[in-house]
Amino acid sequence: MTTVAIPAWNPQGLLPPIDVLNPTSVERSPYRVVLTDVMVRFATSPERRQILRGWLGYRAALHGMGLTDGFQWLDGSFLEQVETLENRPPQDMDVVTFLNSPAGFALTQQQIAALDNQAVKQAFRVDSYFVELNLPANELVERSAYWYSMWSHRRNQAWKGYLEINLNPAHDQQATDYLNQQDALGAQP
């Protein structure tokens, strides 16, 4: 999987949806990035680190259910320079998980309840949604287009970009270690 660097915020405090110097490039939103780059870029305040810890906890819950094959799209004010734009810290992270379920996989009632949007939001500060990658092609395209359209604009219709992260847990411990180091240093923006 090829990944790219997370682009700098544009003058509007948003991730740019495209490279303005090469607007037809394949390097565009959603930017496929590595987990540790998300930590380095966004773990700049105690509030942001708390949300990142919640997201890692959410990923661990998915991994604990055997859900490791897929990717996540990250969006919301967490990816924006919201401290400057709205004079407040981000409240949560928006996440759509695209996943391939293991063969024979079936959620228990307890797991279904644990993955409910409101339960996840309360436990992990993640506004969570799912798209199964084994849907019929037309349905998969329809759902992907919906999320792309939803997340390519702010409510004020400003274009923006967002990120894609592999669901594989290979780098989650390294990400947690980075957050611990930043907390120990008392890192501030």
Short mmCIF file of C-alpha atoms in Angstrom, two decimals:
data_model
loop_
_atom_site.label_atom_id
_atom_site.label_comp_id
_atom_site.label_asym_id
_atom_site.label_seq_id
_atom_site.Cartn_x
_atom_site.Cartn_y
_atom_site.Cartn_z
CA MET A 1 0.00 0.00 0.00
CA THR A 2 1.39 3.36 -1.01
CA THR A 3 0.94 6.14 1.50
CA VAL A 4 1.49 9.88 1.32
CA ALA A 5 2.38 12.64 3.75
CA ILE A 6 -0.52 14.44 5.38
CA PRO A 7 -0.80 17.78 3.56
CA ALA A 8 -0.59 21.05 5.45
CA TRP A 9 -3.78 22.91 6.27
CA ASN A 10 -4.75 25.37 3.58
CA PRO A 11 -5.44 29.06 4.37
CA GLN A 12 -9.00 28.06 5.36
CA GLY A 13 -7.61 25.73 8.07
CA LEU A 14 -8.69 22.60 6.18
CA LEU A 15 -6.86 19.72 4.57
CA PRO A 16 -6.89 20.52 0.86
CA PRO A 17 -9.06 18.15 -1.21
CA ILE A 18 -6.48 18.11 -4.03
CA ASP A 19 -2.96 19.23 -4.80
CA VAL A 20 -3.61 22.67 -6.30
CA LEU A 21 -0.29 22.52 -8.15
CA ASN A 22 -1.24 19.19 -9.74
CA PRO A 23 -5.05 19.03 -9.60
CA THR A 24 -5.39 15.83 -11.66
CA SER A 25 -2.83 13.91 -9.57
CA VAL A 26 -3.92 10.67 -7.89
CA GLU A 27 -2.59 12.13 -4.63
CA ARG A 28 -5.88 13.55 -3.43
CA SER A 29 -8.41 13.11 -0.68
CA PRO A 30 -8.86 10.70 0.90
CA TYR A 31 -5.12 10.77 1.58
CA ARG A 32 -3.85 7.26 2.36
CA VAL A 33 -1.51 7.80 5.33
CA VAL A 34 0.12 5.74 8.07
CA LEU A 35 -1.24 5.64 11.60
CA THR A 36 1.86 7.06 13.25
CA ASP A 37 1.78 10.10 10.94
CA VAL A 38 -1.71 10.88 12.26
CA MET A 39 -0.32 10.84 15.80
CA VAL A 40 2.62 13.07 14.97
CA ARG A 41 0.46 15.56 13.10
CA PHE A 42 -2.60 15.77 15.36
CA ALA A 43 -1.50 14.86 18.92
CA THR A 44 -0.80 18.52 19.62
CA SER A 45 -2.95 19.12 22.70
CA PRO A 46 -4.35 17.12 25.64
CA GLU A 47 -7.82 17.26 24.03
CA ARG A 48 -6.57 15.94 20.72
CA ARG A 49 -4.54 13.19 22.41
CA GLN A 50 -7.64 12.14 24.36
CA ILE A 51 -9.61 11.79 21.11
CA LEU A 52 -6.75 9.87 19.49
CA ARG A 53 -6.68 7.50 22.47
CA GLY A 54 -10.40 7.00 22.06
CA TRP A 55 -9.97 6.20 18.39
CA LEU A 56 -7.19 3.71 19.19
CA GLY A 57 -9.49 2.13 21.79
CA TYR A 58 -12.21 1.86 19.16
CA ARG A 59 -9.76 0.22 16.76
CA ALA A 60 -8.71 -2.19 19.54
CA ALA A 61 -12.38 -3.11 20.08
CA LEU A 62 -12.73 -3.88 16.37
CA HIS A 63 -9.49 -5.86 16.38
CA GLY A 64 -10.69 -7.79 19.42
CA MET A 65 -13.72 -8.89 17.40
CA GLY A 66 -11.43 -10.15 14.63
CA LEU A 67 -12.07 -7.14 12.38
CA THR A 68 -8.63 -6.20 11.04
CA ASP A 69 -9.03 -6.29 7.25
CA GLY A 70 -10.07 -2.97 5.78
CA PHE A 71 -9.47 0.72 6.22
CA GLN A 72 -10.92 3.77 7.93
CA TRP A 73 -11.76 7.21 6.59
CA LEU A 74 -11.19 9.93 9.20
CA ASP A 75 -12.91 13.29 9.09
CA GLY A 76 -14.64 15.96 11.11
CA SER A 77 -13.41 19.01 12.95
CA PHE A 78 -10.61 16.86 14.38
CA LEU A 79 -8.83 17.13 11.02
CA GLU A 80 -9.43 20.88 10.81
CA GLN A 81 -7.60 23.75 12.46
CA VAL A 82 -10.72 24.11 14.59
CA GLU A 83 -8.88 25.78 17.48
CA THR A 84 -8.32 28.75 15.16
CA LEU A 85 -11.45 28.45 13.00
CA GLU A 86 -13.95 28.15 15.84
CA ASN A 87 -11.88 28.97 18.93
CA ARG A 88 -12.49 25.55 20.49
CA PRO A 89 -10.85 22.12 20.62
CA PRO A 90 -12.32 19.24 18.57
CA GLN A 91 -14.97 17.19 20.35
CA ASP A 92 -14.64 13.84 18.56
CA MET A 93 -13.46 12.16 15.38
CA ASP A 94 -15.70 11.02 12.52
CA VAL A 95 -14.80 7.54 11.24
CA VAL A 96 -16.20 5.33 8.50
CA THR A 97 -14.79 1.80 8.67
CA PHE A 98 -14.72 -0.11 5.39
CA LEU A 99 -14.16 -3.75 6.28
CA ASN A 100 -13.91 -7.29 5.05
CA SER A 101 -15.42 -9.56 7.67
CA PRO A 102 -13.64 -12.88 8.27
CA ALA A 103 -15.30 -15.96 6.72
CA GLY A 104 -18.17 -17.14 8.90
CA PHE A 105 -18.05 -13.96 10.98
CA ALA A 106 -21.20 -13.10 12.91
CA LEU A 107 -21.52 -10.44 15.59
CA THR A 108 -23.00 -11.34 18.94
CA GLN A 109 -25.78 -9.21 20.38
CA GLN A 110 -23.26 -7.80 22.86
CA GLN A 111 -20.91 -6.82 20.00
CA ILE A 112 -23.76 -5.25 18.04
CA ALA A 113 -24.66 -3.16 21.07
CA ALA A 114 -21.01 -2.20 21.60
CA LEU A 115 -20.72 -1.00 17.98
CA ASP A 116 -23.86 1.12 18.09
CA ASN A 117 -23.05 4.68 16.98
CA GLN A 118 -24.08 6.29 20.27
CA ALA A 119 -22.32 3.65 22.38
CA VAL A 120 -19.09 4.14 20.39
CA LYS A 121 -19.39 7.91 20.62
CA GLN A 122 -19.80 7.77 24.37
CA ALA A 123 -17.08 5.19 24.99
CA PHE A 124 -14.48 6.31 22.44
CA ARG A 125 -15.38 9.85 21.25
CA VAL A 126 -15.75 8.43 17.73
CA ASP A 127 -18.74 9.14 15.48
CA SER A 128 -18.68 5.74 13.79
CA TYR A 129 -20.13 4.25 10.63
CA PHE A 130 -19.51 1.04 8.66
CA VAL A 131 -19.42 -0.04 5.05
CA GLU A 132 -18.89 -3.74 4.29
CA LEU A 133 -16.55 -4.26 1.36
CA ASN A 134 -18.31 -7.44 0.27
CA LEU A 135 -21.51 -5.62 -0.70
CA PRO A 136 -22.76 -5.95 -4.30
CA ALA A 137 -20.66 -3.61 -6.48
CA ASN A 138 -23.42 -1.10 -7.21
CA GLU A 139 -24.30 -0.81 -3.52
CA LEU A 140 -20.63 -0.44 -2.53
CA VAL A 141 -20.16 2.36 -5.08
CA GLU A 142 -23.35 4.06 -3.88
CA ARG A 143 -22.27 4.02 -0.23
CA SER A 144 -18.70 5.09 -1.03
CA ALA A 145 -19.98 7.99 -3.16
CA TYR A 146 -22.28 9.01 -0.30
CA TRP A 147 -19.44 9.23 2.22
CA TYR A 148 -17.09 10.88 -0.28
CA SER A 149 -19.72 13.51 -1.00
CA MET A 150 -20.58 13.99 2.69
CA TRP A 151 -16.98 14.44 3.76
CA SER A 152 -15.61 16.49 0.87
CA HIS A 153 -17.31 19.65 2.09
CA ARG A 154 -17.89 21.53 5.33
CA ARG A 155 -21.41 22.61 6.18
CA ASN A 156 -20.51 26.04 4.75
CA GLN A 157 -19.73 24.16 1.48
CA ALA A 158 -15.95 24.77 1.65
CA TRP A 159 -14.07 21.94 -0.07
CA LYS A 160 -11.89 19.87 2.24
CA GLY A 161 -9.86 16.69 2.37
CA TYR A 162 -9.77 13.77 4.77
CA LEU A 163 -7.61 10.74 5.56
CA GLU A 164 -7.57 6.97 5.00
CA ILE A 165 -5.83 4.64 7.47
CA ASN A 166 -5.32 0.87 7.18
CA LEU A 167 -7.33 -1.05 9.80
CA ASN A 168 -4.47 -3.51 10.37
CA PRO A 169 -3.29 -3.25 14.01
CA ALA A 170 0.44 -3.49 13.16
CA HIS A 171 1.19 0.12 14.17
CA ASP A 172 -1.36 0.70 16.94
CA GLN A 173 1.05 0.01 19.80
CA GLN A 174 3.60 2.39 18.29
CA ALA A 175 0.85 5.02 18.06
CA THR A 176 -0.06 4.48 21.72
CA ASP A 177 3.60 4.77 22.71
CA TYR A 178 3.82 8.07 20.86
CA LEU A 179 0.79 9.44 22.72
CA ASN A 180 2.29 8.34 26.03
CA GLN A 181 5.54 10.12 25.20
CA GLN A 182 3.67 13.31 24.27
CA ASP A 183 1.62 13.18 27.47
CA ALA A 184 4.82 12.73 29.51
CA LEU A 185 6.30 15.78 27.80
CA GLY A 186 3.09 17.76 28.37
CA ALA A 187 3.09 18.69 24.68
CA GLN A 188 1.00 21.73 23.81
CA PRO A 189 0.28 23.22 20.39
#
